[in-house]
JSON list of C-alpha atoms in Angstrom, two decimals:
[
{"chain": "A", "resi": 1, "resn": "UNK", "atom": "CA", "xyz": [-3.10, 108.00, -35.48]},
{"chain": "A", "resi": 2, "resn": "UNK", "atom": "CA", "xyz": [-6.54, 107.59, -35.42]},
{"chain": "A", "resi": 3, "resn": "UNK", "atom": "CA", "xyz": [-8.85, 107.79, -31.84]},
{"chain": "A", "resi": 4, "resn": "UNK", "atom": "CA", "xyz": [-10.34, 104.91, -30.73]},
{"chain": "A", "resi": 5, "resn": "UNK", "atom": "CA", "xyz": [-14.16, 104.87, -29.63]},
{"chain": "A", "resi": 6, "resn": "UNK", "atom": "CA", "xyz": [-15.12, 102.72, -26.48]},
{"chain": "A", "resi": 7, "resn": "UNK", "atom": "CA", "xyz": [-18.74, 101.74, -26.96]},
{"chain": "A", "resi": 8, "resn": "UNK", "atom": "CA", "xyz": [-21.22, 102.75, -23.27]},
{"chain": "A", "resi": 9, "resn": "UNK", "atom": "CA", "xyz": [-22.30, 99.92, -21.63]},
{"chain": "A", "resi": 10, "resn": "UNK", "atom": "CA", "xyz": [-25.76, 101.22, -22.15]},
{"chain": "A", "resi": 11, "resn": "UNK", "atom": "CA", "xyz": [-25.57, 101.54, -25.41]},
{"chain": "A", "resi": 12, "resn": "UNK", "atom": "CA", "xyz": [-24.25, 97.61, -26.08]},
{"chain": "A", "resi": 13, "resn": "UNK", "atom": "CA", "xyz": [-27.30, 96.71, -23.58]},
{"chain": "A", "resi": 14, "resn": "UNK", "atom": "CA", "xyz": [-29.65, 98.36, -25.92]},
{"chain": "A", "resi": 15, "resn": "UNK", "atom": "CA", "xyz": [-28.01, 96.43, -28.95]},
{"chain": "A", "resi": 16, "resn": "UNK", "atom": "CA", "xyz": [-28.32, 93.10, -27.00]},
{"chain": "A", "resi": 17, "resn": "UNK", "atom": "CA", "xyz": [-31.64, 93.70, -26.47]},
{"chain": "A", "resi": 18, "resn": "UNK", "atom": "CA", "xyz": [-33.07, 94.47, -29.54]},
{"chain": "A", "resi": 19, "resn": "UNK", "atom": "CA", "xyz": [-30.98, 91.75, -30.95]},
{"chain": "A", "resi": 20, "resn": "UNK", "atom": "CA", "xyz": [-32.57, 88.69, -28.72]},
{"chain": "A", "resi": 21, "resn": "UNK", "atom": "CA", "xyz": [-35.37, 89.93, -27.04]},
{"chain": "A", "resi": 22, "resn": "UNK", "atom": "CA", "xyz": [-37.52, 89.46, -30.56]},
{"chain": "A", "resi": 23, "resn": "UNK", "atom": "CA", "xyz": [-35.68, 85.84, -30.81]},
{"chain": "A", "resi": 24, "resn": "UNK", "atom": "CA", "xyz": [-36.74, 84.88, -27.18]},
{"chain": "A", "resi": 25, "resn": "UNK", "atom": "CA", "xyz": [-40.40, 86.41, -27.40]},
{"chain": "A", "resi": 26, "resn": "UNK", "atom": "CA", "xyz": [-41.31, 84.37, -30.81]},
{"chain": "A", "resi": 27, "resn": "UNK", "atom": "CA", "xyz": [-39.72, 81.31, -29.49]},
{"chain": "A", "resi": 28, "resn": "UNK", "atom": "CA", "xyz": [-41.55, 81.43, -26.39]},
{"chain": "A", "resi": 29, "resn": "UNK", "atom": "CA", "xyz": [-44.71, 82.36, -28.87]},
{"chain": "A", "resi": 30, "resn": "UNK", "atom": "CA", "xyz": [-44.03, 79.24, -30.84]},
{"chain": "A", "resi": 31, "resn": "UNK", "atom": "CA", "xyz": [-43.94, 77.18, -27.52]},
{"chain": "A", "resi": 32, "resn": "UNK", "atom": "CA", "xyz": [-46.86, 78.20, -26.42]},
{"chain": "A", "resi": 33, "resn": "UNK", "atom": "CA", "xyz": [-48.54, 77.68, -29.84]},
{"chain": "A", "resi": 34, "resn": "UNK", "atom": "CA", "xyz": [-47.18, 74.28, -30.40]},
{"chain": "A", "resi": 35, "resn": "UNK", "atom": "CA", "xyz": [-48.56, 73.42, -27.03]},
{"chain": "A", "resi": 36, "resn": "UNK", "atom": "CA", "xyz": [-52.04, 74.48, -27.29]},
{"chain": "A", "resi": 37, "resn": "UNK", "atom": "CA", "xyz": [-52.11, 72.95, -30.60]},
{"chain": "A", "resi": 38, "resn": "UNK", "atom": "CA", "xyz": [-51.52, 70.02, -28.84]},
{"chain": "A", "resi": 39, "resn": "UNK", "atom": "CA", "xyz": [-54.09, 70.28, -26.16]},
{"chain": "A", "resi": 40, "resn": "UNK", "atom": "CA", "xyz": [-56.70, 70.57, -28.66]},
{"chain": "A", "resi": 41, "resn": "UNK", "atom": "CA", "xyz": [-55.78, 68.09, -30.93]},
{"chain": "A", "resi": 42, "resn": "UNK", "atom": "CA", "xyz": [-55.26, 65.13, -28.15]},
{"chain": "A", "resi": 43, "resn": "UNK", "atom": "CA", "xyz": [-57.56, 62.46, -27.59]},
{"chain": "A", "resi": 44, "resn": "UNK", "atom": "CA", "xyz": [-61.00, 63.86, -25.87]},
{"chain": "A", "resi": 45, "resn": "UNK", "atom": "CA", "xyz": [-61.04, 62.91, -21.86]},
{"chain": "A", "resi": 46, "resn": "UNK", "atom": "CA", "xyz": [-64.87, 61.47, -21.95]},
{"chain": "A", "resi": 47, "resn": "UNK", "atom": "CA", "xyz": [-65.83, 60.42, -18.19]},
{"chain": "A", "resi": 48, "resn": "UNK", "atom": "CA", "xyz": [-68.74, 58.25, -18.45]},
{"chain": "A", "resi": 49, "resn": "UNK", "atom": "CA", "xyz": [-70.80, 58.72, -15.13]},
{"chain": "A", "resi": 50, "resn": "UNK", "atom": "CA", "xyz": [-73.44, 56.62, -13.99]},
{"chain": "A", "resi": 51, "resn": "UNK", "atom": "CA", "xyz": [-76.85, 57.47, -12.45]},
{"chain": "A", "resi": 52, "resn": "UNK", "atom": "CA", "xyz": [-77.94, 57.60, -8.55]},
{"chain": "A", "resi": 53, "resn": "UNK", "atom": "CA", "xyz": [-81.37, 55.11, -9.20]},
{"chain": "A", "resi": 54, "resn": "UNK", "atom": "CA", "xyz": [-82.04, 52.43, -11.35]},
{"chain": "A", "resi": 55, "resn": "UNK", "atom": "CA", "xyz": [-85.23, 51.33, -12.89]},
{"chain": "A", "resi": 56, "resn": "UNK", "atom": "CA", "xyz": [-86.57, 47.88, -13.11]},
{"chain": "A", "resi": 57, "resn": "UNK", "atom": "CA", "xyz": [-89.07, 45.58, -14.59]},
{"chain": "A", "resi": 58, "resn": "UNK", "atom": "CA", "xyz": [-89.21, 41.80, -15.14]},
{"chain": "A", "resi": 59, "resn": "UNK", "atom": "CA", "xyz": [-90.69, 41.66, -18.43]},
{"chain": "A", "resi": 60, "resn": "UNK", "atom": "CA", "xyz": [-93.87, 39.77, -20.07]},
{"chain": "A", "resi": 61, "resn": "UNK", "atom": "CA", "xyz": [-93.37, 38.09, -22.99]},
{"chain": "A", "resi": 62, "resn": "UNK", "atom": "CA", "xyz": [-90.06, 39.74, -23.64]},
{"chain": "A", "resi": 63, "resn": "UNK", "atom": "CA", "xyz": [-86.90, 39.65, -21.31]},
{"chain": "A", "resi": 64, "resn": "UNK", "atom": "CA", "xyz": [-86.90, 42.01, -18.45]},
{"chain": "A", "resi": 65, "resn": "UNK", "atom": "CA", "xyz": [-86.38, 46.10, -18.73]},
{"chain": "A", "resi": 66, "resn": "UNK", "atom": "CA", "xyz": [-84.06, 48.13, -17.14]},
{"chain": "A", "resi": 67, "resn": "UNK", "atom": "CA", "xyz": [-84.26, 51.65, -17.51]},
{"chain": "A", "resi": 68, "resn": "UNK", "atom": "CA", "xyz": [-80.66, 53.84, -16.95]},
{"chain": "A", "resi": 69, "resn": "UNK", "atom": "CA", "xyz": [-79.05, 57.37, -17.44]},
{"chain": "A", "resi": 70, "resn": "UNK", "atom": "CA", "xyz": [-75.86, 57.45, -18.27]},
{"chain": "A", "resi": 71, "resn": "UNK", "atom": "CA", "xyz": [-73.63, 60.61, -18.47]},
{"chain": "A", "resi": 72, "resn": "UNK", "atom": "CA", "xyz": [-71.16, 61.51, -20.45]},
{"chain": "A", "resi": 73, "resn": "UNK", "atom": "CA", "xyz": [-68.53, 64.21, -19.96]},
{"chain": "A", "resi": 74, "resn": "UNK", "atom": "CA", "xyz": [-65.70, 65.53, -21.99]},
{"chain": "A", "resi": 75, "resn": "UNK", "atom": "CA", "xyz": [-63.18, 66.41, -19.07]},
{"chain": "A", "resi": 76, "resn": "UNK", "atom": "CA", "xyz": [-59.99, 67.37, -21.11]},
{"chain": "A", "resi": 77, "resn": "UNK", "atom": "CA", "xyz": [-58.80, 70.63, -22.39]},
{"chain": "A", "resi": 78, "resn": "UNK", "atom": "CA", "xyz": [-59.24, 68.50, -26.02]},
{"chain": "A", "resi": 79, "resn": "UNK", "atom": "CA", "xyz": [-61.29, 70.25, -28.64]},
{"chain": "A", "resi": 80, "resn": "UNK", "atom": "CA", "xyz": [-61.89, 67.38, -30.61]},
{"chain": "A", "resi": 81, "resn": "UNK", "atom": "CA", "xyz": [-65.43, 65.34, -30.26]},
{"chain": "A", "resi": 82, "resn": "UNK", "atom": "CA", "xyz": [-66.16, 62.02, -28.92]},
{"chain": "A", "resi": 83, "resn": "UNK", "atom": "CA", "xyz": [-67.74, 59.73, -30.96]},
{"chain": "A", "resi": 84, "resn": "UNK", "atom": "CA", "xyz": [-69.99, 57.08, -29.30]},
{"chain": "A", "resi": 85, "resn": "UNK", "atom": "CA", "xyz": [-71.20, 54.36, -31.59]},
{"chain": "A", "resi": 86, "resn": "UNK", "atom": "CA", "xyz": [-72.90, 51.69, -28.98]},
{"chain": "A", "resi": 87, "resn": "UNK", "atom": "CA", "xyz": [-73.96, 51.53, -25.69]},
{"chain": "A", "resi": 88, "resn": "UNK", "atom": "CA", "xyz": [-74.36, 48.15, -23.81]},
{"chain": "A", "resi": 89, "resn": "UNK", "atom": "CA", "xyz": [-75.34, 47.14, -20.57]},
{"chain": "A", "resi": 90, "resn": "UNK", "atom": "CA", "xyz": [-74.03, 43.86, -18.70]},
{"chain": "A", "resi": 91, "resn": "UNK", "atom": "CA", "xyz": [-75.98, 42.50, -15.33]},
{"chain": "A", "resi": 92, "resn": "UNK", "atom": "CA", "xyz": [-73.83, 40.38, -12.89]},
{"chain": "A", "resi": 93, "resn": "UNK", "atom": "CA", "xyz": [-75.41, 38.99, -10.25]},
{"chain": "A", "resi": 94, "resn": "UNK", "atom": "CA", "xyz": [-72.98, 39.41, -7.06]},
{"chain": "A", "resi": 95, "resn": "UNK", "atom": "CA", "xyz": [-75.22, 37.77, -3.68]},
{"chain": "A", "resi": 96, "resn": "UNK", "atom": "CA", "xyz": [-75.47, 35.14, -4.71]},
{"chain": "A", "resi": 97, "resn": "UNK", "atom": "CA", "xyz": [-73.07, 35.07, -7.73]},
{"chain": "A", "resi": 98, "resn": "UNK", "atom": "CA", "xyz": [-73.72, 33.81, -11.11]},
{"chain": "A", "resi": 99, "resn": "UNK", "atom": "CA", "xyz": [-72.75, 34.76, -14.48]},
{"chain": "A", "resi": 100, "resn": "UNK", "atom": "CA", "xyz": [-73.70, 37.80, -16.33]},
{"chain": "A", "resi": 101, "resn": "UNK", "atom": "CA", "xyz": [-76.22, 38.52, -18.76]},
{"chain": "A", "resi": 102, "resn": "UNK", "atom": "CA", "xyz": [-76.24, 40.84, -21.81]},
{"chain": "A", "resi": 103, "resn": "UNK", "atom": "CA", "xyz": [-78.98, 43.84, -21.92]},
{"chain": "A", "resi": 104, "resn": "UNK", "atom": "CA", "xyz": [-79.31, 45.38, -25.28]},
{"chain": "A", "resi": 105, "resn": "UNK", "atom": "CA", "xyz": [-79.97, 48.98, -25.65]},
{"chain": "A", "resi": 106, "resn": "UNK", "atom": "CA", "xyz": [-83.36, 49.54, -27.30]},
{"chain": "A", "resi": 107, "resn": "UNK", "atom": "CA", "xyz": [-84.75, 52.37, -27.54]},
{"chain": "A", "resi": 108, "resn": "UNK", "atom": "CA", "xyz": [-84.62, 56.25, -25.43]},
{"chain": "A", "resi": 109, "resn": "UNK", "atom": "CA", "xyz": [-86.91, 57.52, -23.93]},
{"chain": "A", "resi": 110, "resn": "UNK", "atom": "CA", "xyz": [-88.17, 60.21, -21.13]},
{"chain": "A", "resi": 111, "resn": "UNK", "atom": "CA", "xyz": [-90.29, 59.90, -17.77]},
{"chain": "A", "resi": 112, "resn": "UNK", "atom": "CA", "xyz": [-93.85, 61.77, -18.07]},
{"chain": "A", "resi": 113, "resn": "UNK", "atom": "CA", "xyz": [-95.41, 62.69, -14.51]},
{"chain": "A", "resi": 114, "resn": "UNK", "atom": "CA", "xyz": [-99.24, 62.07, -14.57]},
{"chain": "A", "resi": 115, "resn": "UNK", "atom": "CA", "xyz": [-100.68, 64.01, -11.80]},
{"chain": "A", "resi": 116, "resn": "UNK", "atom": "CA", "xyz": [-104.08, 62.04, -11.74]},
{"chain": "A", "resi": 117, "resn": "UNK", "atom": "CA", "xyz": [-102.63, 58.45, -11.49]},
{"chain": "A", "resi": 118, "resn": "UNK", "atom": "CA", "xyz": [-99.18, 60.02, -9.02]},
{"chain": "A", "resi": 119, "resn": "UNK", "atom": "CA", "xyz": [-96.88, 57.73, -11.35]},
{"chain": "A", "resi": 120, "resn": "UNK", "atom": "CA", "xyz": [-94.59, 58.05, -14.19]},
{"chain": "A", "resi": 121, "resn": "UNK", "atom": "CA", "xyz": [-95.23, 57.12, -17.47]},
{"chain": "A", "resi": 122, "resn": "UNK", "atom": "CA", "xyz": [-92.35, 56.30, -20.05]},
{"chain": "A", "resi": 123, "resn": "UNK", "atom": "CA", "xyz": [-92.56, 57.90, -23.32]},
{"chain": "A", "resi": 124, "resn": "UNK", "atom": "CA", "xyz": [-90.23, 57.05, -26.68]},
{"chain": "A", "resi": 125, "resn": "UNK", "atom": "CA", "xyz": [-88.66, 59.67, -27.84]},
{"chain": "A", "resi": 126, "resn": "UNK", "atom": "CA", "xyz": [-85.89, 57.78, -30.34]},
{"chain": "A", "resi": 127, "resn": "UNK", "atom": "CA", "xyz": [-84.21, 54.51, -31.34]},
{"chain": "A", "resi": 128, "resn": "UNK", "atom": "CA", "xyz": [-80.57, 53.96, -29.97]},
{"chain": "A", "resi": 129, "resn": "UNK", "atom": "CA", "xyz": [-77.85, 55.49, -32.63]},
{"chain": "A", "resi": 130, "resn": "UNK", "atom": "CA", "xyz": [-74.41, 57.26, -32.19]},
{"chain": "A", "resi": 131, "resn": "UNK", "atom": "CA", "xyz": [-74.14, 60.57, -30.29]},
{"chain": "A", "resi": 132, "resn": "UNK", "atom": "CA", "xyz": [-71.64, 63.35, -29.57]},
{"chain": "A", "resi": 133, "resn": "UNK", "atom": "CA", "xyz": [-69.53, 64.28, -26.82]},
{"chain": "A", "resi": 134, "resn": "UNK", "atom": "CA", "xyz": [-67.43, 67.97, -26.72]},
{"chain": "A", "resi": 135, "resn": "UNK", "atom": "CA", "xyz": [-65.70, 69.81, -24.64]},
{"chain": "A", "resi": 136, "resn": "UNK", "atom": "CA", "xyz": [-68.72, 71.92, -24.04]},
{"chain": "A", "resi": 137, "resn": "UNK", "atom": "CA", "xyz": [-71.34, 69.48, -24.36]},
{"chain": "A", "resi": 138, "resn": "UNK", "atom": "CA", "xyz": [-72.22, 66.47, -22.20]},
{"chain": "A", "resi": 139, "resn": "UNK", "atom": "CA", "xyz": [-74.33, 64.00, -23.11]},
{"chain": "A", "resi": 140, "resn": "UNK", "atom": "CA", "xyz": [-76.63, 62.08, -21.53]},
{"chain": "A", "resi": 141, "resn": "UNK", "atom": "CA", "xyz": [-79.97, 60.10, -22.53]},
{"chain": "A", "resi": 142, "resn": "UNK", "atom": "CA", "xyz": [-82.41, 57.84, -20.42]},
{"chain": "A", "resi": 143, "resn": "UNK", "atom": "CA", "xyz": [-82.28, 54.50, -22.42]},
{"chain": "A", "resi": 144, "resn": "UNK", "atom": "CA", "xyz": [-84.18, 51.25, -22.40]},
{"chain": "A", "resi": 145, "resn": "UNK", "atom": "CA", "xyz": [-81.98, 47.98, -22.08]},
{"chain": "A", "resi": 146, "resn": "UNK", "atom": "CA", "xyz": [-83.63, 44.57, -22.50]},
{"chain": "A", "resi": 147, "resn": "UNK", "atom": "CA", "xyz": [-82.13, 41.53, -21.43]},
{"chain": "A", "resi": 148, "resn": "UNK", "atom": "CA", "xyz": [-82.65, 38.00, -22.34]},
{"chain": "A", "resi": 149, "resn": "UNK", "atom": "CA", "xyz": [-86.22, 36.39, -22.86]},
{"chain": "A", "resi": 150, "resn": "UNK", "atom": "CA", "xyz": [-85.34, 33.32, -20.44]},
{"chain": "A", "resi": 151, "resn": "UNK", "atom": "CA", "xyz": [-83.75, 35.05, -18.00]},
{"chain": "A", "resi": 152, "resn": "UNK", "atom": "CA", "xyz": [-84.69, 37.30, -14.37]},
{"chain": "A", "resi": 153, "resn": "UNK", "atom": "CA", "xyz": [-84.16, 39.07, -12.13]},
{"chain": "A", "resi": 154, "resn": "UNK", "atom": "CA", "xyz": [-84.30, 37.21, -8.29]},
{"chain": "A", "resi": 155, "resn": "UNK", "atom": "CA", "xyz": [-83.56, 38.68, -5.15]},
{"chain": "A", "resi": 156, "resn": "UNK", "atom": "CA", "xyz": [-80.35, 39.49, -4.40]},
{"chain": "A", "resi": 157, "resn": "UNK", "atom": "CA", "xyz": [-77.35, 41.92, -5.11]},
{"chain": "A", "resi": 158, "resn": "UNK", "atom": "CA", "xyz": [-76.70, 42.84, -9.01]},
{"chain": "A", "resi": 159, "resn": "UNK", "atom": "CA", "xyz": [-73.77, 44.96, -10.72]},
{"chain": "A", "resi": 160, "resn": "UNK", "atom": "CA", "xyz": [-74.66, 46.90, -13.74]},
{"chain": "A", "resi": 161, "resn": "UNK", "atom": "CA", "xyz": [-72.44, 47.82, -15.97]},
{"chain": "A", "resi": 162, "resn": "UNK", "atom": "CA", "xyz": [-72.27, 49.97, -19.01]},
{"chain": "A", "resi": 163, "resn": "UNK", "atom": "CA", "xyz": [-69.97, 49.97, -21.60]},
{"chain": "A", "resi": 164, "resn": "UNK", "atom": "CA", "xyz": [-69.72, 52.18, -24.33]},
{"chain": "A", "resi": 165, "resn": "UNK", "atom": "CA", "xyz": [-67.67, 52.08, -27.29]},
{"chain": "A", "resi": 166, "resn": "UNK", "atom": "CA", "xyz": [-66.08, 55.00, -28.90]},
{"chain": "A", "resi": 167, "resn": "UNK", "atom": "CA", "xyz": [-63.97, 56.12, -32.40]},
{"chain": "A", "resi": 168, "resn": "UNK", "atom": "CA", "xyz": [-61.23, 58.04, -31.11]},
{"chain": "A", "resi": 169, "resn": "UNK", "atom": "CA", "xyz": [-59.85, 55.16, -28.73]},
{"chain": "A", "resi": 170, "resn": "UNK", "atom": "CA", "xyz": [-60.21, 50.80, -28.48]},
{"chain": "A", "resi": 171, "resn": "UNK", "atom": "CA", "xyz": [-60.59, 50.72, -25.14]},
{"chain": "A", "resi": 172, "resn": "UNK", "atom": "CA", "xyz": [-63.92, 51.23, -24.41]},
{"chain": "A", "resi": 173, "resn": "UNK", "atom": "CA", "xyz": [-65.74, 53.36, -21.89]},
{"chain": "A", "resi": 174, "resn": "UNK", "atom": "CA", "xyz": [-66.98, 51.72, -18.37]},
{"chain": "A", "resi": 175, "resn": "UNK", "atom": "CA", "xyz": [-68.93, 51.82, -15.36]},
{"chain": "A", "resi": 176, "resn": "UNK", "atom": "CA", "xyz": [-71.22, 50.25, -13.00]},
{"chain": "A", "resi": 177, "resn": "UNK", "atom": "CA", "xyz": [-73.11, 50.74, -10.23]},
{"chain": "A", "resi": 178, "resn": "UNK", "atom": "CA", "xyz": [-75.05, 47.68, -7.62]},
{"chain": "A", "resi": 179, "resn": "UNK", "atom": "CA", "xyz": [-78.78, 47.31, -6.75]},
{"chain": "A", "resi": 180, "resn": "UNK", "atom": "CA", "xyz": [-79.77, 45.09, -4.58]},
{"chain": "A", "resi": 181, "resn": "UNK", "atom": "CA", "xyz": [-84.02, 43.33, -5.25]},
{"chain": "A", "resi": 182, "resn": "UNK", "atom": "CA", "xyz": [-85.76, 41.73, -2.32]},
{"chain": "A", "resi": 183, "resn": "UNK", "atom": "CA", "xyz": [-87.92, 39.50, -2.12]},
{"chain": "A", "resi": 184, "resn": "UNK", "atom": "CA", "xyz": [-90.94, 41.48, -1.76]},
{"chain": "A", "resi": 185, "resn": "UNK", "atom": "CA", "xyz": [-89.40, 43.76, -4.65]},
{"chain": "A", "resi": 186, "resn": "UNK", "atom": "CA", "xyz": [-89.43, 40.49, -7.01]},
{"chain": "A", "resi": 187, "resn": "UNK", "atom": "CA", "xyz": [-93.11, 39.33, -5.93]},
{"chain": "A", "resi": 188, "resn": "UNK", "atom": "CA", "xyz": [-94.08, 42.63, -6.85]},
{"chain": "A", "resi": 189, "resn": "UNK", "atom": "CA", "xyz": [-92.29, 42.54, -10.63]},
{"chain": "A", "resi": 190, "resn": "UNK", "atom": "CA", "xyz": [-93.21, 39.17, -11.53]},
{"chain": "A", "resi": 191, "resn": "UNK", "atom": "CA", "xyz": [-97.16, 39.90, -10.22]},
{"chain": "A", "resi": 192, "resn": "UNK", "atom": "CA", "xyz": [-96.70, 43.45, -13.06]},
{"chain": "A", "resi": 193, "resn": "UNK", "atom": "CA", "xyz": [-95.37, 41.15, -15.65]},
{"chain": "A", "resi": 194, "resn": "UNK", "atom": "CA", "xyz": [-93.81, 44.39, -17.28]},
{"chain": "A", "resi": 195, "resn": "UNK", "atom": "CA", "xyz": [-96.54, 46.76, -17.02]},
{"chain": "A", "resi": 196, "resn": "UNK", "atom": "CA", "xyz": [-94.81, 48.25, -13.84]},
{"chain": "A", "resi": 197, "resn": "UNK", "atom": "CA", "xyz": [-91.20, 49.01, -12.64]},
{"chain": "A", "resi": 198, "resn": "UNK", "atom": "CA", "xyz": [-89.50, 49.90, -9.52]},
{"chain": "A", "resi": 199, "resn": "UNK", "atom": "CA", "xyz": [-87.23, 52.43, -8.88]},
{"chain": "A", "resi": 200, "resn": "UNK", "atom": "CA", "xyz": [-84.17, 51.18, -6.82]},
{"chain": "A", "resi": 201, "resn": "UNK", "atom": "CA", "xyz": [-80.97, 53.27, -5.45]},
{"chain": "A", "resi": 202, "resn": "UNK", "atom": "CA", "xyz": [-77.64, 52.87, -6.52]},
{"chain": "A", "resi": 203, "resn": "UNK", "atom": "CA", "xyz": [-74.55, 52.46, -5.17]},
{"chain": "A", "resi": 204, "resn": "UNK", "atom": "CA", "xyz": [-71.18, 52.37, -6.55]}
]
């Protein structure tokens, strides 16, 4: 008769674990891999953030200016970039109400300080066009928005909104802030006919 063997405890552990431990460590691998594949592949998380002033002129000939810097943030884990095609900006008047007008978004541009007149000059830097938003790359740009030749600004409370339209979703982007114009502040525009602006706080 032949002698039977009993297998150590130990020994069977040590079997079991080189057995599954492999299995569990490349399925918890391929877990992990599927998810951050899917993290960076998602739909970017673009915030669109709007500025703390607001700058305004009624216009001459043309309709009147307002001058605004958006921001835009990617705030996702997404690797993949925003694409944003347009930007328009929409005027409501709140106090008193009325309906809103249209500003179209015509050129960018930057603010130059000139130290012998203590006021800021605006200087074109480029015509409106598509930008980029990543992950590790905001975006922002101080554009020009002109709204219709009939139509001004009076005193009162105004909502500005922005919207921006994007590639990787339909809905588009939005946000607005208020400004509020007094009377003096009106006197003043329609006296500069579009050769001056003021500069106006925001609120959300």
């Amino acid at each position: 008769m032949s002698e039977s063997k009993q297998v150590s405890p130990f020994v069977f552990f040590q079997g079991w674990l080189s057995t599954w431990v492999p299995i569990v460590t490349a399925l918890i691998s391929l877990v992990i891999s599927l998810y951050t594949f899917a993290v960076a592949t998602q739909a970017p998380e673009v915030r669109l953030i709007m500025p703390d002033v607001v700058r305004i002129a009624q216009g001459g000939e043309s309709g009147p200016y307002v001058y605004l810097q958006p921001i835009f943030v990617n705030t996702g884990q997404s690797e993949r970039v925003e694409v944003v095609t347009s930007v328009q900006l929409r005027v409501e008047p709140v106090d008193p109400p009325g309906g809103g007008v249209d500003f179209v978004w015509d050129e960018q541009g930057t603010w130059l300080f000139d130290p012998n007149t203590q006021s800021l000059n605006w200087i074109f830097t480029a015509d409106p066009g598509a930008f980029l938003v990543s992950a590790n790359n905001a975006r922002d740009f101080t554009g020009l928005f002109i709204g219709p030749k009939e139509w001004r600004f009076a005193p009162g409370v105004y909502r500005i909104h922005v919207i921006a339209q994007r590639v990787t979703a339909r809905a588009p982007l939005a946000a607005s802030i208020e400004v509020e114009l007094a009377q003096a502040d009106i006197e003043y525009l329609d006296e500069a006919q579009g050769s001056r602006f003021l500069t106006f706080p925001a609120r959300p």
